[in-house]
Short mmCIF file of the N, C-alpha and C atoms (twelve columns), coordinates in Angstrom:
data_MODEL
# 
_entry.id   MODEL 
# 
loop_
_atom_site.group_PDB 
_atom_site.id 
_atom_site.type_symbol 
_atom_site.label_atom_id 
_atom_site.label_alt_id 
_atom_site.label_comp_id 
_atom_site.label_asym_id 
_atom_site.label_seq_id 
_atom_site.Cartn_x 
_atom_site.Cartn_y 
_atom_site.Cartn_z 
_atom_site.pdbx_PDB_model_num 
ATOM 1   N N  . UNK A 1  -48.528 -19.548 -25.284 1 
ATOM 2   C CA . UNK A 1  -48.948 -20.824 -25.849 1 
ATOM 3   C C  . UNK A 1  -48.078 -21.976 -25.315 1 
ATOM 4   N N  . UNK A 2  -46.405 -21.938 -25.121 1 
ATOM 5   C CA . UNK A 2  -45.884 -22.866 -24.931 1 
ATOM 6   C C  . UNK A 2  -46.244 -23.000 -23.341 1 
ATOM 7   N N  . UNK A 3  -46.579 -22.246 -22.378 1 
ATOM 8   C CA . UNK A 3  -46.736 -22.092 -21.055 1 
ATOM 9   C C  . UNK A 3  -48.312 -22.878 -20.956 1 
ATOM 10  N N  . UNK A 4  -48.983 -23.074 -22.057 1 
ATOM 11  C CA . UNK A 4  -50.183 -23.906 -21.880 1 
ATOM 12  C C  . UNK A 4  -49.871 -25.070 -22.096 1 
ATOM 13  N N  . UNK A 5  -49.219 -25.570 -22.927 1 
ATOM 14  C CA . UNK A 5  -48.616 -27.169 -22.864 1 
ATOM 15  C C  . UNK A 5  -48.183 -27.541 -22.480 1 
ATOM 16  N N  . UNK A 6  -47.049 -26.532 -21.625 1 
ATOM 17  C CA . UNK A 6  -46.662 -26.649 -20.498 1 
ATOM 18  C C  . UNK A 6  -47.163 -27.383 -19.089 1 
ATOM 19  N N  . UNK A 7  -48.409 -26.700 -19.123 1 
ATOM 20  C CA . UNK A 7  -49.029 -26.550 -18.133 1 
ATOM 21  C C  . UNK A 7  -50.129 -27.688 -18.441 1 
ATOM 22  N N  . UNK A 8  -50.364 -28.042 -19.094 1 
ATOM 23  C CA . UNK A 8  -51.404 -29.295 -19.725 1 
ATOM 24  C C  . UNK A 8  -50.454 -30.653 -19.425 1 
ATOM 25  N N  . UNK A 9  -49.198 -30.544 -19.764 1 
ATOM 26  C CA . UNK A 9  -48.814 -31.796 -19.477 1 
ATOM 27  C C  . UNK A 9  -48.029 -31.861 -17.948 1 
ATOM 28  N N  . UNK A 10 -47.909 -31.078 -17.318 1 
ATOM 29  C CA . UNK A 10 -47.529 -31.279 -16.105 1 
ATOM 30  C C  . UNK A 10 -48.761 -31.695 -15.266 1 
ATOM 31  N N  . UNK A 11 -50.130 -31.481 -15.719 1 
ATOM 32  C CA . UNK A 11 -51.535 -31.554 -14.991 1 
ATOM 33  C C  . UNK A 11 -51.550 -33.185 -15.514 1 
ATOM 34  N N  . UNK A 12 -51.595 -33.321 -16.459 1 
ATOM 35  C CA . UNK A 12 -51.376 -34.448 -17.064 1 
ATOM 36  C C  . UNK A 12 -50.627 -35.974 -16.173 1 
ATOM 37  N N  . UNK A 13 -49.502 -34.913 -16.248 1 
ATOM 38  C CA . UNK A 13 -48.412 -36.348 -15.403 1 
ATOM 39  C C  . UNK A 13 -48.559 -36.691 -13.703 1 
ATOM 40  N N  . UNK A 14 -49.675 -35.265 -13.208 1 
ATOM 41  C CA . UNK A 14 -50.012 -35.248 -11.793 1 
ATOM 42  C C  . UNK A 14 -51.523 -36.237 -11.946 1 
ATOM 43  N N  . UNK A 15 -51.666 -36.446 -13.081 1 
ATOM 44  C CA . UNK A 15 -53.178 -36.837 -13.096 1 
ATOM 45  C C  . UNK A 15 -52.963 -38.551 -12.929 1 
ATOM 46  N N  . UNK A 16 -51.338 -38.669 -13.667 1 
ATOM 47  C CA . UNK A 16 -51.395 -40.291 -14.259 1 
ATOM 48  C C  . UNK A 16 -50.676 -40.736 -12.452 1 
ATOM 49  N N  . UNK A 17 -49.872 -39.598 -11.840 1 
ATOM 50  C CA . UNK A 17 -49.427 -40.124 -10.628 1 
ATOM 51  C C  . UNK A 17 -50.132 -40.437 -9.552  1 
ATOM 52  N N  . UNK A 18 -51.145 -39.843 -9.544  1 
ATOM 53  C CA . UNK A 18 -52.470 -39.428 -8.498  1 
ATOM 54  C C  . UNK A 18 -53.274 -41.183 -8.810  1 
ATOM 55  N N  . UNK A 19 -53.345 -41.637 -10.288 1 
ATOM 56  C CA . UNK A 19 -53.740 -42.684 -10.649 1 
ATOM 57  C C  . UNK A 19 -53.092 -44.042 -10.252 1 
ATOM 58  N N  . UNK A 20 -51.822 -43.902 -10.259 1 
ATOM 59  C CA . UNK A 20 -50.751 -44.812 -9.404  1 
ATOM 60  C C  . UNK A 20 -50.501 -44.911 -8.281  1 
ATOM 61  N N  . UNK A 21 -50.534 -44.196 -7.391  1 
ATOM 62  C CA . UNK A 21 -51.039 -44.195 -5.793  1 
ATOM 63  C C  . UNK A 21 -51.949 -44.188 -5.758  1 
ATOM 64  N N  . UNK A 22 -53.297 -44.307 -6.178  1 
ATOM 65  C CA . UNK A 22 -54.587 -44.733 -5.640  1 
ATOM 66  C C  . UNK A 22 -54.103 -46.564 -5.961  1 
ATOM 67  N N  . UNK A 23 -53.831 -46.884 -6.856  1 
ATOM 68  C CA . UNK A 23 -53.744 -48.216 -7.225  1 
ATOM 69  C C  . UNK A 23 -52.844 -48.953 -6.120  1 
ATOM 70  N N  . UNK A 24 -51.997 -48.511 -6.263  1 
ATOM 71  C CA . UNK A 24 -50.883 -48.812 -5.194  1 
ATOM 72  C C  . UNK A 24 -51.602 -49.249 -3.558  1 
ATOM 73  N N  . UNK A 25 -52.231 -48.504 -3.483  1 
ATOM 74  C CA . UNK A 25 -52.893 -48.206 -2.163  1 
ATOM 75  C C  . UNK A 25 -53.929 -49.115 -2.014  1 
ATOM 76  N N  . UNK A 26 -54.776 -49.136 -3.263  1 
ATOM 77  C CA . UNK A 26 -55.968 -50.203 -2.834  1 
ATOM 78  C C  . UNK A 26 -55.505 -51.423 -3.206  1 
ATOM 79  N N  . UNK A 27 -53.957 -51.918 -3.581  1 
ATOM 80  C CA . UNK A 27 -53.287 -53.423 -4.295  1 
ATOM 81  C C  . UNK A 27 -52.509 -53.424 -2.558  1 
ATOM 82  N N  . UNK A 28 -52.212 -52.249 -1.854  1 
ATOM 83  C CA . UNK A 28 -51.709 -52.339 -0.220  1 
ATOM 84  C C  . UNK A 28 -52.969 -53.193 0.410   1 
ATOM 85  N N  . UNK A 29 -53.765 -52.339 0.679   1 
ATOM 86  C CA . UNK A 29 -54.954 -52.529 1.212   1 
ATOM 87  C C  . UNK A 29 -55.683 -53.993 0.992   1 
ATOM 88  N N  . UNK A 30 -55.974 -54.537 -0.737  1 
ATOM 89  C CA . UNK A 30 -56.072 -55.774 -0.598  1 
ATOM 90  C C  . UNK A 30 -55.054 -56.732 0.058   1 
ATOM 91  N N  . UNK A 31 -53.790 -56.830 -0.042  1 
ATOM 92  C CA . UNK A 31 -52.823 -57.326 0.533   1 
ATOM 93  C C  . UNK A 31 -53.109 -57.674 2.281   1 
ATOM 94  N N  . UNK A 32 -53.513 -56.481 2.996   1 
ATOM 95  C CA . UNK A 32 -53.248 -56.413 4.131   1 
ATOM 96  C C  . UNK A 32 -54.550 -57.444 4.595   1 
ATOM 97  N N  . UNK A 33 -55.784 -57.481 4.080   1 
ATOM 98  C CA . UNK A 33 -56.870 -58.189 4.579   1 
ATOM 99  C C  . UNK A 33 -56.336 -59.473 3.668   1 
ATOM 100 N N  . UNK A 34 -55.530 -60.397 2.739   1 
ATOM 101 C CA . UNK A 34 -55.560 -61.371 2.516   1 
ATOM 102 C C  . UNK A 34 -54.485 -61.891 3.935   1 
ATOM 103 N N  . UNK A 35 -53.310 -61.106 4.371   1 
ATOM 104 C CA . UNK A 35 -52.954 -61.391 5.540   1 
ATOM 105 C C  . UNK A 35 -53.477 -61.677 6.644   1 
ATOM 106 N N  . UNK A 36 -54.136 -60.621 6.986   1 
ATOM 107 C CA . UNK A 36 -55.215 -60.603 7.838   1 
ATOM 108 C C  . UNK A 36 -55.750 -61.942 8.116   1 
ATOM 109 N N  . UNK A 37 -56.541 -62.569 7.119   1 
ATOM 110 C CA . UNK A 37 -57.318 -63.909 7.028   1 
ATOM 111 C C  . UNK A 37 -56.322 -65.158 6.754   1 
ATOM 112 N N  . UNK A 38 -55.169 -65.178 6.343   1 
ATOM 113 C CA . UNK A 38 -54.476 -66.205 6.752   1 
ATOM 114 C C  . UNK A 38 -53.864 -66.214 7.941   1 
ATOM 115 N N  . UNK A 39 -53.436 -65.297 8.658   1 
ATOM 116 C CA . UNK A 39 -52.984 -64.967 9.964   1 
ATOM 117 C C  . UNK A 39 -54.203 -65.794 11.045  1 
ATOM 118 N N  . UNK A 40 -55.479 -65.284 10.773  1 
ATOM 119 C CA . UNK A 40 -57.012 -65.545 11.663  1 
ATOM 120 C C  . UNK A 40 -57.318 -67.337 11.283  1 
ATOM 121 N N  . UNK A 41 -56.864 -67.261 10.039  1 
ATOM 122 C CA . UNK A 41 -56.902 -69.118 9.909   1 
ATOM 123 C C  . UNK A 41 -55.717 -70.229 10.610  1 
ATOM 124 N N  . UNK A 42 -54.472 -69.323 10.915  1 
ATOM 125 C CA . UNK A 42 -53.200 -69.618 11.550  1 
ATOM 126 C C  . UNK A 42 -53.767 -69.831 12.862  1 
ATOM 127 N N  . UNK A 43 -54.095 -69.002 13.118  1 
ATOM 128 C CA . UNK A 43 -54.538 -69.238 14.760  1 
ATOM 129 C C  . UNK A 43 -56.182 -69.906 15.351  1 
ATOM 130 N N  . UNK A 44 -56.808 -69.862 14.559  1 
ATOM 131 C CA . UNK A 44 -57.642 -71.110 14.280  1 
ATOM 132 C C  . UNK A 44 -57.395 -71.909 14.633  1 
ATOM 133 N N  . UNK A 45 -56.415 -72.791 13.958  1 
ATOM 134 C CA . UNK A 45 -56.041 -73.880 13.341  1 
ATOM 135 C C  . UNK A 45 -55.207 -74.366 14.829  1 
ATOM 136 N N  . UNK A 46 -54.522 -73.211 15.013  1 
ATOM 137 C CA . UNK A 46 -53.465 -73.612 15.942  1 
ATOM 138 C C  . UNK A 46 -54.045 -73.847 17.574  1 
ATOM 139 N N  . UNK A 47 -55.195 -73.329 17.708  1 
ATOM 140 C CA . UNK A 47 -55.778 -73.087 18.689  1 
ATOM 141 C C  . UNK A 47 -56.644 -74.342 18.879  1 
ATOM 142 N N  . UNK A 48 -56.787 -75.066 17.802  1 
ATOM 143 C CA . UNK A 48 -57.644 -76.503 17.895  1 
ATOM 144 C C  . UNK A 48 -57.012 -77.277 18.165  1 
ATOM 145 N N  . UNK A 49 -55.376 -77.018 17.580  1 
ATOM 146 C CA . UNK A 49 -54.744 -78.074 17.489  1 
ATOM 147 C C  . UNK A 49 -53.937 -78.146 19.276  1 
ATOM 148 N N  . UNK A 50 -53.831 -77.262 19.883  1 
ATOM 149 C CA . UNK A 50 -53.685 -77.078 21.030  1 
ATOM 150 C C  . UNK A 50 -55.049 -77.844 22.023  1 
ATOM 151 N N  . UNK A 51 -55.706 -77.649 21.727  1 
ATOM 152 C CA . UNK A 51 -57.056 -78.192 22.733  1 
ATOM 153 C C  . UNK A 51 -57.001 -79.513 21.906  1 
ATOM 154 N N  . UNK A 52 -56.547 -80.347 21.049  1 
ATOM 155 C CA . UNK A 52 -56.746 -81.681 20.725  1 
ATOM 156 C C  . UNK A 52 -57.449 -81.846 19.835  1 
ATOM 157 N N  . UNK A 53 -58.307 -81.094 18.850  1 
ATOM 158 C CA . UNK A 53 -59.659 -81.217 18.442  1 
ATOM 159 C C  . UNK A 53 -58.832 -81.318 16.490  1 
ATOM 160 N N  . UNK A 54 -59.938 -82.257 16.434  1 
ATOM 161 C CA . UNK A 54 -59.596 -82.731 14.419  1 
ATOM 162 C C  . UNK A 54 -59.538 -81.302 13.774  1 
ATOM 163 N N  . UNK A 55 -58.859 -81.586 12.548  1 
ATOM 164 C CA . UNK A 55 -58.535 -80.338 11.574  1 
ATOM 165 C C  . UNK A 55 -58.863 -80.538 11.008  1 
ATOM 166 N N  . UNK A 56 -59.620 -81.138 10.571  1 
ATOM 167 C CA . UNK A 56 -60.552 -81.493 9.084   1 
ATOM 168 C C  . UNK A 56 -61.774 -82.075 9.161   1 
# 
């Protein structure tokens, strides 16, 4: 019996960790494409401003 509660809460604490690296991962993942698109607006920007052309 104690080897089942055992065993229930160790499944348990693999369940809540498994839940925290998925999160982790897709809060990485959003991160990397908000970079992404300020990086692509950086060079945009910079690339107009090199050829002479208005920014607004």
């Amino acid at each position: 019996m104690e080897a089942m509660v055992g065993l229930t809460i160790v499944v348990g604490m693999v369940t809540i960790l498994l839940g925290i690296i998925e999160a982790v991962q897709q809060q990485s993942h959003q991160n990397e494409e908000s970079i992404a698109q300020v990086k692509q607006k950086y060079y945009r920007e910079q690339k107009a401003w090199l050829n002479g052309e208005d920014l607004h």
